[in-house]
Amino acid sequence: MRDQSTASWVDSVARDLKYAARTLRRNPGFAITAALSLALGLGASLAVFTVTDNLLIRPLPYPGAQQLVMVWDANLARGISRNVVSPGNYFDWKAQNDVFEAMGAFRPSRAVFMSGERVEELGRQSVSSEFFDILRVKPYRGRFFTAQEERAPAVSESVVIISHRLWRNWFGGDESAIGRRVQVNSAPRTVIGVMPPGFTFRDRTIDLWEPLGLNPAENYRKSQGRWMMVIARLKDGVRLSQAQAEMNAIASRLASAYPEFNANWTVDLETLRDSLAGSAKMPLLVLLGASGLLLAVACANAANLLLARNLAKQREIAVRASLGAGRARVIRELLTESLLLSLLGGAVGILLAKWMVRILLLLAPDSVTLAAEVQVDLRIYAVALLLSLLTGTLFGLAPSLAAARSDLTIALRGGSRTHTGKSGALRLWLAGAEIAMTVILLTGALLLFQSLTGLQSIRSGLDPSHLLTFRVNLPGARYQEVPKRTGFFARAIQELRKLPGVRMASAVSYPPFSGPGAGTWVRIEGKPPAKPGEELLTLVRVVMPDYFRTLGVPVKRGRDFSEADNKPESPPRFIVNEAFVRKYLGGEEPLGRRISVLMASDNPFGEITGVAGDIRELSIEKDAEPTVYYPHAKL
């Protein structure tokens, strides 16, 4: 009996599908319109959900990831939050806290990797020995480095860990790669381990991990500034608020113990999830809500089309009902038609979602797109199927019920042409809902468009037209001396200017809009020393001659750097931007003033020879920060 019942059910479903397919083939215009309407709503929803899922919903690929937090230096008095950390503070945090199971440090960079004849620039993270234990990751092959290897290792004993991707692509997955001698920035390294497949942390382009080389005996507050990032794992049962309170107390003690370095500085804790999402979290949630509204509009539109279609079929439904077809059978057939439409819309929606995901990633910040590989996978296909079935049921049920419950006598007499009664009320309700949701979406779109046009009207301070940038990473072992580095860039720029179509070329340490880059304190000759915690902060950019001409930035007062300024024997000279003059010099004449930029152990005062126009270095939304430029030879 059970087999017969199952076979009967399968036959019934097959008949319903054939009926729905035949109905849609007879009305291609209706089918295409309804399916495309659903595809647009489903595609937008799937695209935003795909990005949101990867960044905000999907569990991070680390055991106990909810206990992982980023630990930042912060100076709230100056509006500086989530700043990179001083090694000196890091060591004191580790020694004095009772809320973290472990704490480690890391620093991302790029490095030239060479094995045999093959050379390539790769992403690198320099990490402390605790780093891998905090993430609870185990090596796929070999081992991780020890605490002894991490503390300022000698070049001859330096080690490196490679990604599984690099191991497969470069070494063919050969076990003999462990122990092989390679070169990183022209310095010898020994491969001691291979990371697990797919392992990434904050940047999926990283392929090399090296010891950070911190020495607990060194006084980093005297020799260096803030330059690394810190990750920690909370102890079991410790809440983020508890950890924040204890770290604030530690920061207060450090500010009292080291006022010249830590005055007004505190600690800011952030969950790893929030850190990876960054500034994209709120826009993604807004987009998710907007895409949900768009899907609702698409469903209401499809429901209205189905209702109109079913009203036109009332005579046919009435005839079938008079011949013995039950209301349940009629509802089932009409609902099957809506489900088939929604599945077709879902299939097209997946194709649209793949295209829309690419657009969203192009608009997203690099820090977000590098943190995770966002793609439409089986998880998203399952969501697409669920959404298709859910929307098909929701937008198809009401029209099916309305059609099945119509008065047979009126329908047989041709009353299906009227829009009165419950069906008419339902159509009016759906139309009203469509209009309301569409008005909300249009209002949001207009506000977004207004914001975008407002941003486009803001001048960045440079001329981006026909401007091309690329990165050059010099191996430190071969270019330790400043004259060698300066000579390389001078020759490279000279050769670039010979290329057809190149009008001007130069070089800079950190291009605009590439992140905060380098920043430090500056002293102005003739002004009293600043109190601890009130030092004058400035961005620092190391440039080659003709940098401002290349970017189309005017030197409004004084002169640009010349080749004579870019020689080691030349006295130190600086160019500052207008924001520096406004904030630190007021109405005083800047040319000829002498400043000292604290970037090395010896920081002599040098003359300001020019004032450049402001560049919104960090973001088009933020005003230009005080910036000091100096020649590459003085690096």
XYZ file of C-alpha atoms in Angstrom:
635
model
C 0.000 0.000 0.000
C 2.823 2.383 0.837
C 4.486 1.840 -2.579
C 1.179 2.444 -4.363
C 0.557 5.599 -2.334
C 4.062 6.900 -3.125
C 3.658 6.158 -6.817
C 0.282 7.906 -6.839
C 1.793 10.967 -5.160
C 4.663 11.074 -7.674
C 2.226 10.799 -10.574
C 0.133 13.600 -9.125
C 3.170 15.895 -8.758
C 4.285 15.064 -12.296
C 0.834 15.976 -13.659
C 0.888 19.270 -11.761
C 4.346 20.107 -13.148
C 3.268 19.266 -16.700
C 0.185 21.441 -16.307
C 2.240 24.349 -14.903
C 4.866 24.038 -17.662
C 2.190 23.900 -20.355
C 0.458 26.956 -18.892
C 3.699 28.959 -18.791
C 4.583 27.972 -22.368
C 1.226 29.273 -23.556
C 1.917 32.601 -21.818
C 5.626 33.351 -22.402
C 5.249 37.090 -21.799
C 3.737 36.548 -18.366
C 6.300 33.848 -17.490
C 9.309 35.946 -18.536
C 8.063 39.074 -16.763
C 7.319 37.290 -13.489
C 10.535 35.214 -13.546
C 12.756 38.215 -14.310
C 11.084 40.249 -11.581
C 11.839 37.513 -9.081
C 15.338 36.984 -10.497
C 16.227 40.627 -9.893
C 15.057 40.533 -6.292
C 16.600 37.140 -5.594
C 19.876 38.052 -7.333
C 20.320 41.246 -5.324
C 19.436 39.486 -2.075
C 21.780 36.574 -2.793
C 24.666 38.879 -3.742
C 24.410 40.956 -0.570
C 23.836 37.842 1.537
C 26.926 36.217 0.011
C 29.164 39.109 1.048
C 27.441 39.496 4.423
C 27.679 35.765 5.097
C 31.411 35.656 4.409
C 32.207 38.734 6.493
C 29.610 38.856 9.278
C 27.813 35.511 9.636
C 29.997 32.562 8.694
C 32.078 31.307 11.649
C 35.721 32.333 11.479
C 38.018 29.401 10.630
C 39.741 29.349 14.025
C 38.765 27.179 17.017
C 37.134 29.326 19.693
C 37.153 32.336 17.361
C 34.662 34.189 19.591
C 37.455 34.596 22.166
C 39.864 36.282 19.731
C 40.291 40.040 20.066
C 42.496 42.682 18.511
C 44.309 44.940 20.997
C 45.058 48.481 19.835
C 46.762 51.577 21.170
C 44.328 54.509 21.236
C 44.492 58.226 21.961
C 40.898 59.339 22.359
C 41.896 62.932 23.175
C 43.223 63.216 19.613
C 40.534 61.090 18.027
C 42.958 58.229 17.351
C 41.380 54.798 17.806
C 42.661 51.366 16.881
C 46.198 52.511 16.308
C 49.162 50.208 15.787
C 51.004 49.225 18.943
C 54.387 49.926 20.520
C 56.477 46.802 21.293
C 57.211 48.306 24.714
C 53.499 48.506 25.544
C 52.980 45.009 24.155
C 55.504 43.469 26.555
C 53.963 45.286 29.539
C 50.434 44.256 28.519
C 51.531 40.622 28.390
C 53.191 40.773 31.799
C 50.445 42.636 33.677
C 47.103 41.320 32.361
C 45.017 38.531 33.945
C 42.273 38.371 31.311
C 44.050 36.892 28.293
C 45.058 33.299 27.830
C 47.809 34.472 25.475
C 48.840 37.544 23.497
C 50.849 37.734 20.276
C 52.036 40.309 17.765
C 52.315 40.467 13.987
C 53.154 42.841 11.176
C 52.123 42.475 7.504
C 54.460 43.396 4.661
C 55.646 42.296 1.226
C 58.822 40.368 0.451
C 60.731 39.060 -2.556
C 60.852 35.252 -2.341
C 63.400 33.274 -4.326
C 63.916 29.541 -4.648
C 66.269 28.348 -7.361
C 65.682 30.439 -10.466
C 62.137 31.439 -9.543
C 61.521 34.873 -7.998
C 58.239 36.483 -6.957
C 56.968 39.154 -4.592
C 54.686 37.610 -1.958
C 52.688 38.700 1.049
C 54.440 38.195 4.370
C 53.515 38.322 8.046
C 56.211 38.695 10.672
C 54.735 37.114 13.807
C 55.651 36.367 17.406
C 56.054 32.772 18.555
C 52.667 32.868 20.380
C 50.780 33.808 17.210
C 49.960 30.289 15.989
C 49.017 29.012 19.466
C 46.546 31.890 19.858
C 44.824 30.886 16.623
C 45.043 27.210 17.640
C 46.441 26.212 14.280
C 48.775 23.284 13.693
C 51.372 22.968 10.910
C 50.419 20.812 7.950
C 54.049 19.790 7.550
C 57.126 20.503 9.651
C 56.891 22.804 12.661
C 56.494 26.393 13.806
C 59.416 28.426 15.120
C 60.331 28.579 18.791
C 60.567 31.546 21.155
C 64.357 31.442 20.849
C 64.151 31.624 17.033
C 61.695 34.514 17.303
C 63.915 36.799 19.380
C 66.043 38.797 16.943
C 67.362 35.741 15.065
C 70.731 35.817 13.336
C 70.512 35.894 9.548
C 72.265 32.541 9.234
C 69.694 30.920 11.531
C 66.541 32.591 10.191
C 63.555 30.424 9.406
C 60.404 30.795 7.333
C 57.026 29.056 7.161
C 55.234 28.871 3.812
C 51.570 28.566 2.875
C 50.080 25.335 1.580
C 49.383 27.122 -1.713
C 53.047 28.107 -2.091
C 54.162 24.600 -1.131
C 51.981 23.049 -3.849
C 52.667 25.634 -6.577
C 56.401 26.112 -6.060
C 57.532 22.789 -4.630
C 54.882 20.444 -6.029
C 53.938 19.307 -2.512
C 57.375 17.675 -2.144
C 58.229 16.643 1.438
C 61.817 17.675 0.794
C 60.714 21.336 0.828
C 61.053 21.169 4.622
C 64.637 22.116 5.377
C 65.238 23.709 1.973
C 67.255 26.925 1.841
C 65.490 29.838 0.139
C 65.916 33.601 0.045
C 63.542 36.242 1.393
C 64.550 39.764 0.348
C 67.928 38.307 -0.638
C 68.526 36.978 2.905
C 68.911 33.195 3.438
C 66.048 31.380 5.154
C 65.292 27.751 6.006
C 61.781 26.426 5.343
C 60.687 24.705 8.578
C 56.937 24.351 8.110
C 53.887 24.417 5.852
C 50.582 25.963 6.921
C 47.307 23.991 6.628
C 45.339 24.245 3.346
C 43.299 27.432 3.128
C 44.795 29.062 6.223
C 44.609 32.867 6.129
C 44.658 35.601 8.727
C 43.376 39.067 7.803
C 44.977 38.851 4.354
C 44.448 35.857 2.067
C 47.430 36.883 -0.112
C 49.935 36.053 2.644
C 52.249 33.164 1.753
C 55.192 33.650 4.140
C 55.454 33.757 7.932
C 58.703 34.843 9.610
C 59.757 35.537 13.220
C 58.961 39.073 14.308
C 62.320 39.320 16.083
C 61.271 41.186 19.243
C 63.822 41.417 22.047
C 62.320 41.873 25.546
C 65.564 43.431 26.761
C 65.376 46.373 24.337
C 63.830 49.694 25.379
C 61.490 50.096 22.417
C 59.936 53.276 23.774
C 63.292 54.989 23.276
C 64.281 53.412 19.978
C 60.996 52.946 18.075
C 57.417 54.124 17.805
C 54.164 52.269 17.224
C 54.224 49.887 14.271
C 52.797 46.418 14.946
C 49.419 44.781 15.588
C 48.418 42.633 18.549
C 45.967 39.736 18.839
C 44.920 38.023 22.072
C 42.683 35.177 23.236
C 40.367 35.804 26.176
C 40.400 33.366 29.043
C 37.345 31.157 29.453
C 34.540 33.060 31.146
C 36.073 36.508 30.636
C 33.836 39.003 28.835
C 35.132 41.674 26.493
C 33.959 44.430 28.867
C 35.949 42.892 31.734
C 39.063 42.701 29.586
C 38.578 46.303 28.436
C 38.322 47.524 32.027
C 41.518 45.748 33.073
C 43.444 46.923 30.010
C 42.320 50.502 30.690
C 43.777 50.200 34.189
C 47.058 48.863 32.787
C 47.163 51.696 30.228
C 46.674 54.225 33.037
C 49.629 52.756 34.947
C 51.803 52.849 31.824
C 50.849 56.471 31.166
C 52.070 57.336 34.667
C 55.238 55.250 34.326
C 56.154 56.521 30.838
C 54.501 59.953 30.446
C 56.719 61.024 27.552
C 55.526 58.082 25.476
C 52.099 57.079 26.839
C 50.475 60.275 28.113
C 46.826 60.345 26.968
C 47.181 56.893 25.382
C 44.922 54.002 26.350
C 43.887 50.582 25.008
C 41.029 49.703 22.665
C 39.779 46.098 22.351
C 37.888 44.880 19.315
C 36.585 41.425 18.480
C 38.358 39.800 15.559
C 35.040 39.552 13.708
C 34.431 43.303 13.971
C 38.036 44.009 13.037
C 37.761 41.981 9.827
C 34.444 43.550 8.849
C 35.761 47.048 9.573
C 33.790 49.967 8.184
C 31.851 47.669 5.839
C 29.629 46.261 8.613
C 26.981 48.987 8.697
C 26.788 49.484 4.885
C 26.379 45.710 4.463
C 23.527 45.595 6.966
C 21.847 48.535 5.212
C 22.283 46.825 1.835
C 20.890 43.602 3.273
C 17.766 45.425 4.402
C 17.440 47.213 1.057
C 17.827 43.956 -0.893
C 15.183 42.392 1.343
C 12.812 45.225 0.434
C 13.645 44.755 -3.235
C 12.823 41.048 -2.935
C 9.547 41.912 -1.235
C 8.680 44.301 -4.093
C 9.523 41.570 -6.609
C 7.315 39.083 -4.737
C 4.433 41.544 -4.562
C 4.792 42.265 -8.273
C 4.828 38.550 -9.110
C 1.828 37.958 -6.847
C -0.075 40.726 -8.623
C 0.788 39.230 -12.002
C -0.360 35.804 -10.815
C -3.550 37.256 -9.389
C -4.330 38.977 -12.687
C -3.461 35.758 -14.522
C -5.695 33.690 -12.254
C -8.559 36.154 -12.616
C -8.285 35.739 -16.384
C -8.431 31.958 -15.847
C -11.464 32.010 -13.543
C -13.763 30.693 -16.254
C -11.382 27.768 -16.906
C -11.109 27.111 -13.155
C -14.878 27.236 -12.776
C -15.373 24.738 -15.604
C -12.823 22.355 -14.064
C -14.451 22.728 -10.649
C -17.894 22.009 -12.088
C -16.489 18.829 -13.637
C -15.377 17.589 -10.222
C -11.957 19.109 -9.560
C -11.696 19.899 -5.858
C -10.521 23.248 -4.507
C -7.417 21.603 -3.046
C -6.455 20.255 -6.481
C -6.952 23.672 -8.080
C -4.884 25.396 -5.381
C -2.153 22.806 -5.730
C -1.915 23.266 -9.496
C -1.818 27.056 -9.249
C 0.752 26.890 -6.435
C 2.890 24.530 -8.536
C 2.874 27.133 -11.297
C 4.120 29.838 -8.896
C 6.809 27.517 -7.484
C 8.022 26.698 -10.982
C 8.205 30.416 -11.739
C 10.155 31.079 -8.551
C 12.635 28.281 -9.301
C 13.216 29.717 -12.769
C 13.699 33.144 -11.199
C 16.075 31.625 -8.642
C 18.211 30.021 -11.358
C 18.545 33.344 -13.186
C 19.012 35.081 -9.833
C 22.098 32.958 -9.076
C 23.682 34.100 -12.331
C 22.842 37.715 -11.480
C 24.187 37.233 -7.947
C 27.608 36.126 -9.231
C 27.812 39.277 -11.336
C 26.554 41.524 -8.521
C 29.051 40.049 -6.022
C 31.894 41.162 -8.283
C 30.475 44.690 -8.347
C 30.126 44.780 -4.553
C 33.720 43.609 -4.115
C 34.959 46.283 -6.508
C 33.238 48.899 -4.348
C 34.438 47.430 -1.036
C 37.666 48.539 0.707
C 40.747 46.394 0.077
C 40.961 45.522 3.774
C 37.559 43.826 3.506
C 38.127 41.963 0.250
C 41.530 40.698 1.409
C 40.188 39.379 4.704
C 38.077 36.620 3.125
C 37.536 35.057 -0.268
C 33.947 35.928 -1.159
C 32.286 33.631 -3.689
C 28.958 31.972 -4.450
C 29.327 28.427 -3.097
C 27.110 25.472 -2.145
C 25.950 27.319 0.968
C 24.620 30.143 -1.186
C 23.020 27.685 -3.624
C 21.139 26.168 -0.683
C 19.990 29.634 0.404
C 18.919 30.358 -3.190
C 16.823 27.177 -3.296
C 15.257 27.960 0.089
C 14.467 31.553 -0.912
C 12.998 30.399 -4.229
C 10.702 27.872 -2.550
C 9.762 30.336 0.181
C 8.992 33.205 -2.176
C 7.157 30.879 -4.572
C 4.948 29.679 -1.752
C 4.346 33.117 -0.275
C 3.574 35.025 -3.457
C 1.652 32.122 -4.994
C -0.515 31.074 -2.073
C -2.759 34.131 -1.805
C -3.589 34.361 -5.561
C -4.214 30.602 -5.641
C -6.585 30.772 -2.693
C -8.339 33.799 -4.168
C -8.818 32.067 -7.520
C -9.970 28.789 -5.971
C -12.513 30.494 -3.718
C -14.160 32.559 -6.470
C -17.908 32.229 -7.116
C -18.356 29.548 -9.805
C -21.670 30.968 -11.034
C -20.245 34.449 -11.595
C -17.111 33.004 -13.198
C -19.143 30.843 -15.652
C -21.174 33.902 -16.640
C -17.965 35.844 -17.467
C -17.611 37.697 -14.193
C -13.905 37.010 -14.154
C -13.448 40.269 -16.011
C -14.427 42.258 -12.939
C -11.945 43.166 -10.221
C -14.387 43.397 -7.352
C -14.577 41.350 -4.209
C -11.734 39.792 -2.289
C -9.492 39.425 -5.367
C -9.807 43.108 -6.159
C -9.044 44.059 -2.564
C -6.019 41.789 -2.574
C -4.710 43.365 -5.785
C -5.155 46.837 -4.311
C -3.333 45.765 -1.149
C -0.436 44.300 -3.138
C -0.206 47.390 -5.329
C -0.151 49.614 -2.253
C 2.584 47.522 -0.653
C 4.630 47.701 -3.868
C 4.305 51.469 -4.008
C 5.225 51.906 -0.341
C 8.322 49.713 -0.543
C 9.350 51.232 -3.861
C 9.118 54.737 -2.376
C 11.392 53.634 0.484
C 13.914 52.145 -1.940
C 13.830 55.187 -4.217
C 14.290 57.524 -1.265
C 17.296 55.522 -0.107
C 18.707 55.404 -3.645
C 18.301 59.175 -4.044
C 20.033 59.811 -0.704
C 22.847 57.464 -1.717
C 23.148 59.164 -5.089
C 23.266 62.542 -3.370
C 26.058 61.298 -1.090
C 28.017 59.906 -4.035
C 27.710 63.092 -6.054
C 28.745 65.038 -2.959
C 31.852 62.884 -2.593
C 32.669 63.267 -6.285
C 32.505 67.043 -5.944
C 35.185 66.966 -3.221
C 38.615 67.648 -4.630
C 41.218 65.131 -3.518
C 44.061 67.571 -4.118
C 45.683 65.581 -6.921
C 44.936 64.892 -10.580
C 44.208 61.147 -10.957
C 43.738 61.237 -14.735
C 46.352 59.214 -16.639
C 48.057 58.394 -13.336
C 49.464 54.874 -12.934
C 51.006 53.469 -9.750
C 52.878 50.259 -8.969
C 54.872 48.923 -6.037
C 58.578 48.090 -5.906
C 60.025 45.980 -3.078
C 63.822 46.181 -2.741
C 65.557 43.246 -1.019
C 66.912 44.644 2.239
C 70.007 42.434 2.237
C 71.139 43.875 -1.110
C 70.014 47.469 -0.517
C 70.933 48.156 3.100
C 72.752 51.415 2.346
C 70.664 54.497 1.574
C 72.775 55.514 -1.493
C 72.051 52.132 -3.108
C 68.306 52.526 -2.616
C 68.330 56.117 -3.813
C 70.407 55.174 -6.847
C 68.020 52.346 -7.773
C 64.963 54.593 -7.764
C 66.792 57.375 -9.585
C 67.778 54.980 -12.392
C 64.309 53.407 -12.486
C 62.612 56.803 -12.785
C 65.041 57.838 -15.506
C 64.215 54.706 -17.522
C 60.484 55.124 -16.962
C 60.578 58.641 -18.396
C 62.018 57.217 -21.613
C 58.955 55.013 -22.183
C 56.536 56.187 -24.916
C 53.620 58.150 -23.465
C 55.242 58.788 -20.073
C 55.327 62.511 -19.306
C 56.554 62.404 -15.717
C 57.573 59.797 -13.128
C 58.563 59.826 -9.459
C 58.371 57.698 -6.311
C 56.865 57.922 -2.822
C 56.975 55.732 0.268
C 53.163 55.607 0.698
C 50.887 56.695 -2.174
C 47.720 58.637 -1.333
C 44.715 56.512 -0.292
C 46.954 53.516 0.487
C 46.395 53.733 4.250
C 47.881 55.789 7.090
C 51.467 54.877 6.177
C 54.099 56.501 8.369
C 53.428 59.130 10.993
C 55.466 60.625 13.802
C 56.082 63.646 16.013
C 57.552 66.864 14.715
C 59.322 69.668 16.562
C 59.424 73.286 15.395
C 62.513 75.317 16.185
C 61.779 78.323 18.346
C 58.674 76.797 19.930
C 58.776 75.349 23.446
C 58.806 71.536 23.650
C 55.325 70.052 23.729
C 54.013 68.517 26.941
C 53.829 64.703 27.071
C 50.738 63.589 25.207
C 50.445 66.912 23.323
C 53.189 66.365 20.733
C 52.655 67.660 17.212
C 51.674 64.712 14.996
C 52.273 64.593 11.258
C 52.113 62.168 8.377
C 55.500 61.530 6.765
C 56.092 60.829 3.087
C 59.513 60.075 1.597
C 59.565 61.256 -2.038
C 61.790 61.541 -5.047
C 62.122 64.788 -7.054
C 59.154 65.705 -9.306
C 56.689 63.872 -7.061
C 54.315 66.837 -6.902
C 54.473 67.497 -10.652
C 53.709 63.829 -11.328
C 50.586 63.931 -9.148
C 49.495 67.340 -10.387
C 49.849 68.855 -6.908
C 50.958 72.490 -6.922
C 53.867 73.688 -4.812
C 52.165 76.919 -3.773
C 55.075 78.540 -1.990
C 58.811 78.062 -2.201
C 60.209 75.337 -4.441
C 60.083 71.606 -5.138
C 62.881 69.197 -4.268
C 65.753 69.049 -6.730
C 68.316 66.355 -7.465
C 70.750 68.262 -5.247
C 68.392 67.826 -2.268
C 68.379 64.069 -2.852
C 72.061 63.534 -2.038
C 73.303 62.143 1.300
C 75.672 65.056 1.840
C 72.945 67.694 1.372
C 71.534 69.358 4.515
C 68.032 68.182 5.541
C 65.234 70.053 3.787
C 61.478 69.603 4.046
C 58.289 70.435 2.189
C 55.104 70.695 4.248
C 51.490 70.864 3.137
C 49.032 73.693 3.756
C 47.340 71.777 6.587
C 50.667 71.700 8.439
C 51.037 75.475 8.042
C 47.481 76.160 9.190
C 47.578 73.864 12.216
C 51.110 74.292 13.524
C 52.392 77.629 12.202
C 49.246 79.740 12.185
C 49.848 82.940 10.244
C 53.631 82.720 10.490
C 55.865 82.550 7.429
C 56.680 78.841 6.831
C 59.597 79.229 4.396
C 62.888 79.187 6.201
C 61.414 77.763 9.422
C 63.320 74.787 10.794
C 61.668 71.551 11.929
C 62.818 68.145 13.174
C 60.935 64.984 12.183
C 61.404 62.152 14.681
C 61.987 59.248 12.316
C 65.435 57.956 13.372
C 67.932 58.003 16.232
C 69.397 61.269 14.888
C 66.838 63.864 13.768
C 68.546 67.206 13.011
C 66.552 70.327 12.296
C 66.131 71.184 8.646
C 64.700 74.059 6.629
C 61.197 74.192 5.127
C 61.792 75.009 1.466
C 58.270 74.671 0.094
C 54.549 74.422 0.829
C 52.571 71.911 -1.253
C 48.842 71.816 -1.800
C 46.768 69.601 0.474
C 46.079 65.974 -0.491
C 43.353 64.024 1.261
C 45.835 61.200 1.869
C 43.729 58.953 4.096
C 40.207 59.278 2.704
C 38.265 61.500 0.354
C 35.826 62.047 3.236
C 38.488 63.394 5.629
C 40.286 66.708 5.543
C 43.985 66.704 4.732
C 46.240 65.896 7.682
C 49.469 67.812 8.433
C 52.112 66.163 6.254
C 55.877 66.498 5.944
C 57.744 65.431 2.817
C 61.476 64.862 2.664
C 63.870 63.437 0.049
C 64.568 59.731 -0.260
C 68.275 60.190 0.506
C 67.341 61.291 4.033
C 65.405 58.097 4.803
